[in-house]
Amino acid sequence: MKAEFFKTLGHPVRIRVLELLSIREHAVAELIPEVGVEPAALSQQLAVLRKANLVITRREGATVHYRLASGDLAELLRVARGILTGVLQGQAELLAGLRAAPQ
């Protein structure tokens, strides 16, 4: 079950959508320019997130709004960003060390 959860998170568009939704609720029309994909592609990725119960929808007339199903997901994204920042910082330090080494 955990592997399926992380598999669901394993797509750049879905990660971007979740990051945007961790800030606030968004209408689909607001997500399209922020995510930078065609509406059909965004709709497909939103369906995956809905099926996994990671997002909740709210309809206002013809407009569909999305929000995270849990604040824990926003925390997970924040922690992942911190881990990746540390990894990249370590790689930058390694690269700097290699550049400074005599040839």
mmCIF file of N, CA, C and O in Angstrom:
data_model
loop_
_atom_site.group_PDB
_atom_site.id
_atom_site.type_symbol
_atom_site.label_atom_id
_atom_site.label_comp_id
_atom_site.label_asym_id
_atom_site.label_seq_id
_atom_site.Cartn_x
_atom_site.Cartn_y
_atom_site.Cartn_z
ATOM 1 N N MET A 1 0.824 -1.192 0.000
ATOM 2 C CA MET A 1 0.000 0.000 0.000
ATOM 3 C C MET A 1 0.875 1.265 0.000
ATOM 4 O O MET A 1 0.577 2.231 -0.694
ATOM 5 N N LYS A 2 1.952 1.229 0.784
ATOM 6 C CA LYS A 2 2.854 2.376 0.842
ATOM 7 C C LYS A 2 3.540 2.597 -0.504
ATOM 8 O O LYS A 2 3.705 3.729 -0.949
ATOM 9 N N ALA A 3 3.907 1.484 -1.154
ATOM 10 C CA ALA A 3 4.548 1.594 -2.468
ATOM 11 C C ALA A 3 3.598 2.236 -3.474
ATOM 12 O O ALA A 3 4.010 3.078 -4.283
ATOM 13 N N GLU A 4 2.324 1.881 -3.435
ATOM 14 C CA GLU A 4 1.343 2.485 -4.331
ATOM 15 C C GLU A 4 1.184 3.977 -4.047
ATOM 16 O O GLU A 4 1.035 4.779 -4.961
ATOM 17 N N PHE A 5 1.217 4.331 -2.767
ATOM 18 C CA PHE A 5 1.124 5.733 -2.379
ATOM 19 C C PHE A 5 2.271 6.532 -2.998
ATOM 20 O O PHE A 5 2.060 7.568 -3.630
ATOM 21 N N PHE A 6 3.496 6.032 -2.849
ATOM 22 C CA PHE A 6 4.643 6.753 -3.399
ATOM 23 C C PHE A 6 4.654 6.702 -4.927
ATOM 24 O O PHE A 6 5.117 7.647 -5.565
ATOM 25 N N LYS A 7 4.119 5.641 -5.498
ATOM 26 C CA LYS A 7 3.998 5.573 -6.957
ATOM 27 C C LYS A 7 3.069 6.680 -7.453
ATOM 28 O O LYS A 7 3.329 7.324 -8.466
ATOM 29 N N THR A 8 1.987 6.909 -6.713
ATOM 30 C CA THR A 8 1.052 7.981 -7.066
ATOM 31 C C THR A 8 1.757 9.337 -7.031
ATOM 32 O O THR A 8 1.498 10.205 -7.858
ATOM 33 N N LEU A 9 2.660 9.515 -6.084
ATOM 34 C CA LEU A 9 3.394 10.776 -5.970
ATOM 35 C C LEU A 9 4.507 10.897 -7.017
ATOM 36 O O LEU A 9 5.087 11.959 -7.169
ATOM 37 N N GLY A 10 4.784 9.818 -7.734
ATOM 38 C CA GLY A 10 5.939 9.770 -8.619
ATOM 39 C C GLY A 10 5.753 10.365 -9.999
ATOM 40 O O GLY A 10 6.293 9.846 -10.969
ATOM 41 N N HIS A 11 5.024 11.445 -10.112
ATOM 42 C CA HIS A 11 4.857 12.114 -11.411
ATOM 43 C C HIS A 11 5.021 13.613 -11.198
ATOM 44 O O HIS A 11 4.401 14.186 -10.301
ATOM 45 N N PRO A 12 5.844 14.275 -12.018
ATOM 46 C CA PRO A 12 6.120 15.708 -11.805
ATOM 47 C C PRO A 12 4.872 16.595 -11.802
ATOM 48 O O PRO A 12 4.795 17.537 -11.017
ATOM 49 N N VAL A 13 3.902 16.291 -12.644
ATOM 50 C CA VAL A 13 2.690 17.117 -12.684
ATOM 51 C C VAL A 13 1.907 16.944 -11.386
ATOM 52 O O VAL A 13 1.425 17.925 -10.807
ATOM 53 N N ARG A 14 1.802 15.721 -10.905
ATOM 54 C CA ARG A 14 1.068 15.489 -9.656
ATOM 55 C C ARG A 14 1.768 16.168 -8.485
ATOM 56 O O ARG A 14 1.107 16.764 -7.626
ATOM 57 N N ILE A 15 3.084 16.100 -8.449
ATOM 58 C CA ILE A 15 3.831 16.777 -7.376
ATOM 59 C C ILE A 15 3.581 18.279 -7.436
ATOM 60 O O ILE A 15 3.315 18.920 -6.421
ATOM 61 N N ARG A 16 3.646 18.861 -8.616
ATOM 62 C CA ARG A 16 3.425 20.303 -8.764
ATOM 63 C C ARG A 16 2.018 20.688 -8.314
ATOM 64 O O ARG A 16 1.829 21.681 -7.614
ATOM 65 N N VAL A 17 1.024 19.894 -8.704
ATOM 66 C CA VAL A 17 -0.359 20.163 -8.292
ATOM 67 C C VAL A 17 -0.464 20.111 -6.771
ATOM 68 O O VAL A 17 -1.036 21.005 -6.146
ATOM 69 N N LEU A 18 0.112 19.085 -6.166
ATOM 70 C CA LEU A 18 0.034 18.954 -4.714
ATOM 71 C C LEU A 18 0.752 20.107 -4.013
ATOM 72 O O LEU A 18 0.276 20.602 -2.987
ATOM 73 N N GLU A 19 1.875 20.540 -4.558
ATOM 74 C CA GLU A 19 2.574 21.685 -3.969
ATOM 75 C C GLU A 19 1.714 22.942 -4.033
ATOM 76 O O GLU A 19 1.643 23.707 -3.075
ATOM 77 N N LEU A 20 1.067 23.164 -5.166
ATOM 78 C CA LEU A 20 0.177 24.327 -5.291
ATOM 79 C C LEU A 20 -0.994 24.231 -4.324
ATOM 80 O O LEU A 20 -1.375 25.217 -3.696
ATOM 81 N N LEU A 21 -1.548 23.030 -4.195
ATOM 82 C CA LEU A 21 -2.684 22.849 -3.291
ATOM 83 C C LEU A 21 -2.266 22.908 -1.828
ATOM 84 O O LEU A 21 -3.105 23.156 -0.962
ATOM 85 N N SER A 22 -0.992 22.714 -1.559
ATOM 86 C CA SER A 22 -0.527 22.836 -0.172
ATOM 87 C C SER A 22 -0.524 24.297 0.271
ATOM 88 O O SER A 22 -0.540 24.587 1.462
ATOM 89 N N ILE A 23 -0.549 25.208 -0.692
ATOM 90 C CA ILE A 23 -0.612 26.641 -0.387
ATOM 91 C C ILE A 23 -2.060 27.058 -0.141
ATOM 92 O O ILE A 23 -2.362 27.742 0.826
ATOM 93 N N ARG A 24 -2.956 26.631 -1.057
ATOM 94 C CA ARG A 24 -4.374 26.972 -0.945
ATOM 95 C C ARG A 24 -5.170 26.164 -1.951
ATOM 96 O O ARG A 24 -4.613 25.537 -2.851
ATOM 97 N N GLU A 25 -6.477 26.210 -1.795
ATOM 98 C CA GLU A 25 -7.398 25.587 -2.749
ATOM 99 C C GLU A 25 -7.268 26.298 -4.094
ATOM 100 O O GLU A 25 -7.053 27.512 -4.146
ATOM 101 N N HIS A 26 -7.377 25.531 -5.180
ATOM 102 C CA HIS A 26 -7.311 26.102 -6.529
ATOM 103 C C HIS A 26 -8.441 25.553 -7.387
ATOM 104 O O HIS A 26 -8.793 24.379 -7.279
ATOM 105 N N ALA A 27 -8.946 26.414 -8.258
ATOM 106 C CA ALA A 27 -9.854 25.963 -9.309
ATOM 107 C C ALA A 27 -8.996 25.349 -10.416
ATOM 108 O O ALA A 27 -7.822 25.699 -10.575
ATOM 109 N N VAL A 28 -9.580 24.447 -11.178
ATOM 110 C CA VAL A 28 -8.840 23.792 -12.261
ATOM 111 C C VAL A 28 -8.257 24.833 -13.212
ATOM 112 O O VAL A 28 -7.094 24.736 -13.619
ATOM 113 N N ALA A 29 -9.031 25.851 -13.548
ATOM 114 C CA ALA A 29 -8.559 26.886 -14.479
ATOM 115 C C ALA A 29 -7.335 27.613 -13.931
ATOM 116 O O ALA A 29 -6.491 28.078 -14.709
ATOM 117 N N GLU A 30 -7.207 27.718 -12.625
ATOM 118 C CA GLU A 30 -6.030 28.360 -12.017
ATOM 119 C C GLU A 30 -4.809 27.454 -12.098
ATOM 120 O O GLU A 30 -3.683 27.944 -12.179
ATOM 121 N N LEU A 31 -5.033 26.154 -12.051
ATOM 122 C CA LEU A 31 -3.924 25.202 -12.062
ATOM 123 C C LEU A 31 -3.259 25.095 -13.433
ATOM 124 O O LEU A 31 -2.049 24.906 -13.521
ATOM 125 N N ILE A 32 -4.038 25.218 -14.491
ATOM 126 C CA ILE A 32 -3.520 24.994 -15.851
ATOM 127 C C ILE A 32 -2.284 25.845 -16.149
ATOM 128 O O ILE A 32 -1.243 25.301 -16.512
ATOM 129 N N PRO A 33 -2.319 27.170 -15.985
ATOM 130 C CA PRO A 33 -1.109 27.942 -16.296
ATOM 131 C C PRO A 33 0.032 27.693 -15.303
ATOM 132 O O PRO A 33 1.204 27.777 -15.664
ATOM 133 N N GLU A 34 -0.302 27.372 -14.071
ATOM 134 C CA GLU A 34 0.726 27.135 -13.061
ATOM 135 C C GLU A 34 1.473 25.823 -13.302
ATOM 136 O O GLU A 34 2.658 25.718 -13.013
ATOM 137 N N VAL A 35 0.763 24.832 -13.807
ATOM 138 C CA VAL A 35 1.356 23.510 -14.019
ATOM 139 C C VAL A 35 1.999 23.424 -15.403
ATOM 140 O O VAL A 35 2.994 22.736 -15.587
ATOM 141 N N GLY A 36 1.428 24.129 -16.365
ATOM 142 C CA GLY A 36 2.031 24.187 -17.697
ATOM 143 C C GLY A 36 1.792 22.965 -18.557
ATOM 144 O O GLY A 36 2.657 22.582 -19.342
ATOM 145 N N VAL A 37 0.627 22.332 -18.403
ATOM 146 C CA VAL A 37 0.262 21.210 -19.270
ATOM 147 C C VAL A 37 -1.101 21.493 -19.887
ATOM 148 O O VAL A 37 -1.820 22.383 -19.452
ATOM 149 N N GLU A 38 -1.427 20.713 -20.884
ATOM 150 C CA GLU A 38 -2.734 20.846 -21.533
ATOM 151 C C GLU A 38 -3.841 20.457 -20.540
ATOM 152 O O GLU A 38 -3.618 19.625 -19.656
ATOM 153 N N PRO A 39 -5.026 21.052 -20.694
ATOM 154 C CA PRO A 39 -6.130 20.727 -19.787
ATOM 155 C C PRO A 39 -6.425 19.228 -19.675
ATOM 156 O O PRO A 39 -6.693 18.726 -18.592
ATOM 157 N N ALA A 40 -6.359 18.504 -20.787
ATOM 158 C CA ALA A 40 -6.642 17.063 -20.753
ATOM 159 C C ALA A 40 -5.614 16.323 -19.904
ATOM 160 O O ALA A 40 -5.957 15.400 -19.152
ATOM 161 N N ALA A 41 -4.345 16.723 -20.010
ATOM 162 C CA ALA A 41 -3.290 16.084 -19.222
ATOM 163 C C ALA A 41 -3.464 16.394 -17.742
ATOM 164 O O ALA A 41 -3.282 15.518 -16.881
ATOM 165 N N LEU A 42 -3.826 17.632 -17.430
ATOM 166 C CA LEU A 42 -4.068 18.002 -16.032
ATOM 167 C C LEU A 42 -5.257 17.224 -15.481
ATOM 168 O O LEU A 42 -5.198 16.701 -14.358
ATOM 169 N N SER A 43 -6.314 17.117 -16.262
ATOM 170 C CA SER A 43 -7.499 16.380 -15.834
ATOM 171 C C SER A 43 -7.157 14.927 -15.512
ATOM 172 O O SER A 43 -7.625 14.371 -14.511
ATOM 173 N N GLN A 44 -6.315 14.335 -16.335
ATOM 174 C CA GLN A 44 -5.904 12.949 -16.115
ATOM 175 C C GLN A 44 -5.135 12.812 -14.792
ATOM 176 O O GLN A 44 -5.379 11.893 -14.011
ATOM 177 N N GLN A 45 -4.235 13.747 -14.525
ATOM 178 C CA GLN A 45 -3.443 13.683 -13.297
ATOM 179 C C GLN A 45 -4.297 13.976 -12.064
ATOM 180 O O GLN A 45 -4.104 13.371 -11.007
ATOM 181 N N LEU A 46 -5.249 14.885 -12.198
ATOM 182 C CA LEU A 46 -6.167 15.158 -11.087
ATOM 183 C C LEU A 46 -7.024 13.933 -10.778
ATOM 184 O O LEU A 46 -7.305 13.646 -9.611
ATOM 185 N N ALA A 47 -7.405 13.191 -11.808
ATOM 186 C CA ALA A 47 -8.189 11.969 -11.605
ATOM 187 C C ALA A 47 -7.389 10.937 -10.809
ATOM 188 O O ALA A 47 -7.932 10.258 -9.936
ATOM 189 N N VAL A 48 -6.094 10.840 -11.092
ATOM 190 C CA VAL A 48 -5.230 9.915 -10.340
ATOM 191 C C VAL A 48 -5.184 10.332 -8.874
ATOM 192 O O VAL A 48 -5.297 9.492 -7.971
ATOM 193 N N LEU A 49 -5.036 11.629 -8.623
ATOM 194 C CA LEU A 49 -4.986 12.133 -7.247
ATOM 195 C C LEU A 49 -6.317 11.931 -6.525
ATOM 196 O O LEU A 49 -6.339 11.605 -5.331
ATOM 197 N N ARG A 50 -7.420 12.115 -7.237
ATOM 198 C CA ARG A 50 -8.748 11.877 -6.646
ATOM 199 C C ARG A 50 -8.929 10.402 -6.302
ATOM 200 O O ARG A 50 -9.407 10.063 -5.223
ATOM 201 N N LYS A 51 -8.557 9.533 -7.230
ATOM 202 C CA LYS A 51 -8.701 8.091 -7.015
ATOM 203 C C LYS A 51 -7.900 7.633 -5.802
ATOM 204 O O LYS A 51 -8.327 6.742 -5.071
ATOM 205 N N ALA A 52 -6.749 8.266 -5.575
ATOM 206 C CA ALA A 52 -5.901 7.916 -4.432
ATOM 207 C C ALA A 52 -6.355 8.611 -3.147
ATOM 208 O O ALA A 52 -5.722 8.457 -2.104
ATOM 209 N N ASN A 53 -7.430 9.389 -3.240
ATOM 210 C CA ASN A 53 -7.964 10.138 -2.087
ATOM 211 C C ASN A 53 -6.958 11.131 -1.506
ATOM 212 O O ASN A 53 -6.938 11.373 -0.300
ATOM 213 N N LEU A 54 -6.129 11.720 -2.368
ATOM 214 C CA LEU A 54 -5.162 12.715 -1.923
ATOM 215 C C LEU A 54 -5.704 14.131 -2.051
ATOM 216 O O LEU A 54 -5.195 15.049 -1.414
ATOM 217 N N VAL A 55 -6.726 14.297 -2.891
ATOM 218 C CA VAL A 55 -7.355 15.607 -3.059
ATOM 219 C C VAL A 55 -8.864 15.476 -2.915
ATOM 220 O O VAL A 55 -9.431 14.394 -3.098
ATOM 221 N N ILE A 56 -9.483 16.590 -2.578
ATOM 222 C CA ILE A 56 -10.929 16.682 -2.432
ATOM 223 C C ILE A 56 -11.420 17.772 -3.377
ATOM 224 O O ILE A 56 -10.755 18.792 -3.543
ATOM 225 N N THR A 57 -12.572 17.544 -3.971
ATOM 226 C CA THR A 57 -13.137 18.537 -4.884
ATOM 227 C C THR A 57 -14.339 19.222 -4.252
ATOM 228 O O THR A 57 -14.997 18.677 -3.363
ATOM 229 N N ARG A 58 -14.568 20.415 -4.737
ATOM 230 C CA ARG A 58 -15.733 21.201 -4.353
ATOM 231 C C ARG A 58 -16.219 21.892 -5.626
ATOM 232 O O ARG A 58 -15.435 22.505 -6.337
ATOM 233 N N ARG A 59 -17.479 21.760 -5.915
ATOM 234 C CA ARG A 59 -18.044 22.368 -7.132
ATOM 235 C C ARG A 59 -18.762 23.656 -6.770
ATOM 236 O O ARG A 59 -19.531 23.715 -5.813
ATOM 237 N N GLU A 60 -18.469 24.688 -7.562
ATOM 238 C CA GLU A 60 -19.140 25.981 -7.414
ATOM 239 C C GLU A 60 -19.636 26.369 -8.797
ATOM 240 O O GLU A 60 -18.879 26.899 -9.605
ATOM 241 N N GLY A 61 -20.884 26.060 -9.069
ATOM 242 C CA GLY A 61 -21.403 26.249 -10.422
ATOM 243 C C GLY A 61 -20.703 25.283 -11.359
ATOM 244 O O GLY A 61 -20.684 24.084 -11.125
ATOM 245 N N ALA A 62 -20.116 25.824 -12.422
ATOM 246 C CA ALA A 62 -19.389 24.989 -13.368
ATOM 247 C C ALA A 62 -17.919 24.837 -12.994
ATOM 248 O O ALA A 62 -17.184 24.105 -13.655
ATOM 249 N N THR A 63 -17.482 25.510 -11.942
ATOM 250 C CA THR A 63 -16.080 25.506 -11.542
ATOM 251 C C THR A 63 -15.818 24.433 -10.490
ATOM 252 O O THR A 63 -16.542 24.335 -9.500
ATOM 253 N N VAL A 64 -14.768 23.653 -10.713
ATOM 254 C CA VAL A 64 -14.365 22.633 -9.752
ATOM 255 C C VAL A 64 -13.108 23.125 -9.048
ATOM 256 O O VAL A 64 -12.128 23.512 -9.683
ATOM 257 N N HIS A 65 -13.159 23.115 -7.727
ATOM 258 C CA HIS A 65 -12.031 23.525 -6.890
ATOM 259 C C HIS A 65 -11.420 22.285 -6.252
ATOM 260 O O HIS A 65 -12.140 21.361 -5.847
ATOM 261 N N TYR A 66 -10.100 22.297 -6.132
ATOM 262 C CA TYR A 66 -9.374 21.182 -5.510
ATOM 263 C C TYR A 66 -8.644 21.667 -4.273
ATOM 264 O O TYR A 66 -8.161 22.800 -4.232
ATOM 265 N N ARG A 67 -8.550 20.778 -3.281
ATOM 266 C CA ARG A 67 -7.728 21.036 -2.105
ATOM 267 C C ARG A 67 -7.166 19.707 -1.627
ATOM 268 O O ARG A 67 -7.641 18.634 -2.019
ATOM 269 N N LEU A 68 -6.138 19.783 -0.793
ATOM 270 C CA LEU A 68 -5.549 18.568 -0.255
ATOM 271 C C LEU A 68 -6.530 17.885 0.687
ATOM 272 O O LEU A 68 -7.257 18.553 1.429
ATOM 273 N N ALA A 69 -6.522 16.577 0.679
ATOM 274 C CA ALA A 69 -7.393 15.822 1.571
ATOM 275 C C ALA A 69 -6.872 15.849 3.000
ATOM 276 O O ALA A 69 -7.636 15.692 3.939
ATOM 277 N N SER A 70 -5.565 16.096 3.152
ATOM 278 C CA SER A 70 -4.955 16.096 4.482
ATOM 279 C C SER A 70 -3.796 17.078 4.537
ATOM 280 O O SER A 70 -2.984 17.146 3.603
ATOM 281 N N GLY A 71 -3.702 17.795 5.645
ATOM 282 C CA GLY A 71 -2.560 18.688 5.853
ATOM 283 C C GLY A 71 -1.254 17.920 5.998
ATOM 284 O O GLY A 71 -0.180 18.468 5.781
ATOM 285 N N ASP A 72 -1.359 16.632 6.347
ATOM 286 C CA ASP A 72 -0.152 15.809 6.466
ATOM 287 C C ASP A 72 0.578 15.704 5.129
ATOM 288 O O ASP A 72 1.797 15.583 5.080
ATOM 289 N N LEU A 73 -0.166 15.755 4.048
ATOM 290 C CA LEU A 73 0.448 15.691 2.721
ATOM 291 C C LEU A 73 1.312 16.920 2.465
ATOM 292 O O LEU A 73 2.408 16.815 1.913
ATOM 293 N N ALA A 74 0.856 18.078 2.889
ATOM 294 C CA ALA A 74 1.660 19.298 2.754
ATOM 295 C C ALA A 74 2.940 19.163 3.571
ATOM 296 O O ALA A 74 4.010 19.573 3.122
ATOM 297 N N GLU A 75 2.838 18.570 4.744
ATOM 298 C CA GLU A 75 4.016 18.353 5.587
ATOM 299 C C GLU A 75 4.981 17.377 4.920
ATOM 300 O O GLU A 75 6.196 17.573 4.943
ATOM 301 N N LEU A 76 4.463 16.322 4.316
ATOM 302 C CA LEU A 76 5.302 15.366 3.605
ATOM 303 C C LEU A 76 6.073 16.046 2.474
ATOM 304 O O LEU A 76 7.275 15.818 2.298
ATOM 305 N N LEU A 77 5.411 16.910 1.729
ATOM 306 C CA LEU A 77 6.069 17.635 0.641
ATOM 307 C C LEU A 77 7.149 18.571 1.177
ATOM 308 O O LEU A 77 8.222 18.699 0.595
ATOM 309 N N ARG A 78 6.878 19.206 2.311
ATOM 310 C CA ARG A 78 7.857 20.093 2.929
ATOM 311 C C ARG A 78 9.083 19.309 3.381
ATOM 312 O O ARG A 78 10.220 19.708 3.134
ATOM 313 N N VAL A 79 8.869 18.162 3.999
ATOM 314 C CA VAL A 79 9.981 17.321 4.455
ATOM 315 C C VAL A 79 10.780 16.812 3.259
ATOM 316 O O VAL A 79 12.024 16.834 3.278
ATOM 317 N N ALA A 80 10.104 16.374 2.208
ATOM 318 C CA ALA A 80 10.795 15.893 1.007
ATOM 319 C C ALA A 80 11.658 16.993 0.400
ATOM 320 O O ALA A 80 12.801 16.751 -0.023
ATOM 321 N N ARG A 81 11.134 18.219 0.368
ATOM 322 C CA ARG A 81 11.900 19.352 -0.155
ATOM 323 C C ARG A 81 13.156 19.577 0.682
ATOM 324 O O ARG A 81 14.240 19.827 0.160
ATOM 325 N N GLY A 82 13.026 19.454 2.004
ATOM 326 C CA GLY A 82 14.176 19.610 2.889
ATOM 327 C C GLY A 82 15.223 18.535 2.670
ATOM 328 O O GLY A 82 16.430 18.812 2.650
ATOM 329 N N ILE A 83 14.784 17.295 2.492
ATOM 330 C CA ILE A 83 15.718 16.199 2.232
ATOM 331 C C ILE A 83 16.453 16.431 0.930
ATOM 332 O O ILE A 83 17.685 16.304 0.855
ATOM 333 N N LEU A 84 15.727 16.789 -0.117
ATOM 334 C CA LEU A 84 16.350 17.027 -1.417
ATOM 335 C C LEU A 84 17.306 18.217 -1.381
ATOM 336 O O LEU A 84 18.362 18.191 -2.029
ATOM 337 N N THR A 85 16.958 19.230 -0.629
ATOM 338 C CA THR A 85 17.850 20.383 -0.483
ATOM 339 C C THR A 85 19.165 19.945 0.148
ATOM 340 O O THR A 85 20.245 20.344 -0.299
ATOM 341 N N GLY A 86 19.096 19.096 1.168
ATOM 342 C CA GLY A 86 20.306 18.583 1.806
ATOM 343 C C GLY A 86 21.145 17.742 0.864
ATOM 344 O O GLY A 86 22.371 17.852 0.838
ATOM 345 N N VAL A 87 20.496 16.901 0.081
ATOM 346 C CA VAL A 87 21.209 16.062 -0.888
ATOM 347 C C VAL A 87 21.913 16.934 -1.919
ATOM 348 O O VAL A 87 23.096 16.730 -2.234
ATOM 349 N N LEU A 88 21.195 17.922 -2.452
ATOM 350 C CA LEU A 88 21.784 18.806 -3.460
ATOM 351 C C LEU A 88 22.923 19.637 -2.883
ATOM 352 O O LEU A 88 23.924 19.881 -3.556
ATOM 353 N N GLN A 89 22.778 20.051 -1.637
ATOM 354 C CA GLN A 89 23.845 20.814 -0.996
ATOM 355 C C GLN A 89 25.090 19.939 -0.861
ATOM 356 O O GLN A 89 26.204 20.391 -1.118
ATOM 357 N N GLY A 90 24.899 18.689 -0.482
ATOM 358 C CA GLY A 90 26.026 17.761 -0.378
ATOM 359 C C GLY A 90 26.694 17.540 -1.719
ATOM 360 O O GLY A 90 27.925 17.485 -1.813
ATOM 361 N N GLN A 91 25.915 17.432 -2.777
ATOM 362 C CA GLN A 91 26.475 17.257 -4.109
ATOM 363 C C GLN A 91 27.222 18.506 -4.555
ATOM 364 O O GLN A 91 28.270 18.419 -5.198
ATOM 365 N N ALA A 92 26.703 19.679 -4.219
ATOM 366 C CA ALA A 92 27.374 20.930 -4.581
ATOM 367 C C ALA A 92 28.714 21.029 -3.866
ATOM 368 O O ALA A 92 29.714 21.464 -4.458
ATOM 369 N N GLU A 93 28.756 20.604 -2.594
ATOM 370 C CA GLU A 93 30.006 20.631 -1.847
ATOM 371 C C GLU A 93 31.008 19.648 -2.439
ATOM 372 O O GLU A 93 32.198 19.957 -2.542
ATOM 373 N N LEU A 94 30.548 18.469 -2.847
ATOM 374 C CA LEU A 94 31.419 17.486 -3.486
ATOM 375 C C LEU A 94 31.974 18.032 -4.794
ATOM 376 O O LEU A 94 33.176 17.926 -5.073
ATOM 377 N N LEU A 95 31.127 18.667 -5.587
ATOM 378 C CA LEU A 95 31.562 19.260 -6.856
ATOM 379 C C LEU A 95 32.592 20.358 -6.613
ATOM 380 O O LEU A 95 33.609 20.430 -7.311
ATOM 381 N N ALA A 96 32.351 21.197 -5.619
ATOM 382 C CA ALA A 96 33.305 22.260 -5.298
ATOM 383 C C ALA A 96 34.641 21.667 -4.888
ATOM 384 O O ALA A 96 35.709 22.172 -5.269
ATOM 385 N N GLY A 97 34.611 20.588 -4.127
ATOM 386 C CA GLY A 97 35.843 19.923 -3.716
ATOM 387 C C GLY A 97 36.594 19.350 -4.905
ATOM 388 O O GLY A 97 37.822 19.424 -4.974
ATOM 389 N N LEU A 98 35.867 18.771 -5.842
ATOM 390 C CA LEU A 98 36.503 18.213 -7.046
ATOM 391 C C LEU A 98 37.124 19.323 -7.891
ATOM 392 O O LEU A 98 38.219 19.155 -8.443
ATOM 393 N N ARG A 99 36.450 20.439 -7.987
ATOM 394 C CA ARG A 99 36.980 21.552 -8.778
ATOM 395 C C ARG A 99 38.223 22.166 -8.130
ATOM 396 O O ARG A 99 39.106 22.646 -8.823
ATOM 397 N N ALA A 100 38.266 22.144 -6.812
ATOM 398 C CA ALA A 100 39.402 22.740 -6.092
ATOM 399 C C ALA A 100 40.613 21.807 -6.044
ATOM 400 O O ALA A 100 41.730 22.261 -5.785
ATOM 401 N N ALA A 101 40.411 20.518 -6.298
ATOM 402 C CA ALA A 101 41.525 19.546 -6.220
ATOM 403 C C ALA A 101 42.505 19.771 -7.352
ATOM 404 O O ALA A 101 42.117 20.074 -8.475
ATOM 405 N N PRO A 102 43.812 19.632 -7.038
ATOM 406 C CA PRO A 102 44.825 19.771 -8.110
ATOM 407 C C PRO A 102 44.674 18.660 -9.128
ATOM 408 O O PRO A 102 44.311 17.548 -8.809
ATOM 409 N N GLN A 103 44.966 18.995 -10.364
ATOM 410 C CA GLN A 103 44.830 18.008 -11.435
ATOM 411 C C GLN A 103 46.117 17.371 -11.634
ATOM 412 O O GLN A 103 46.795 16.798 -12.100
#
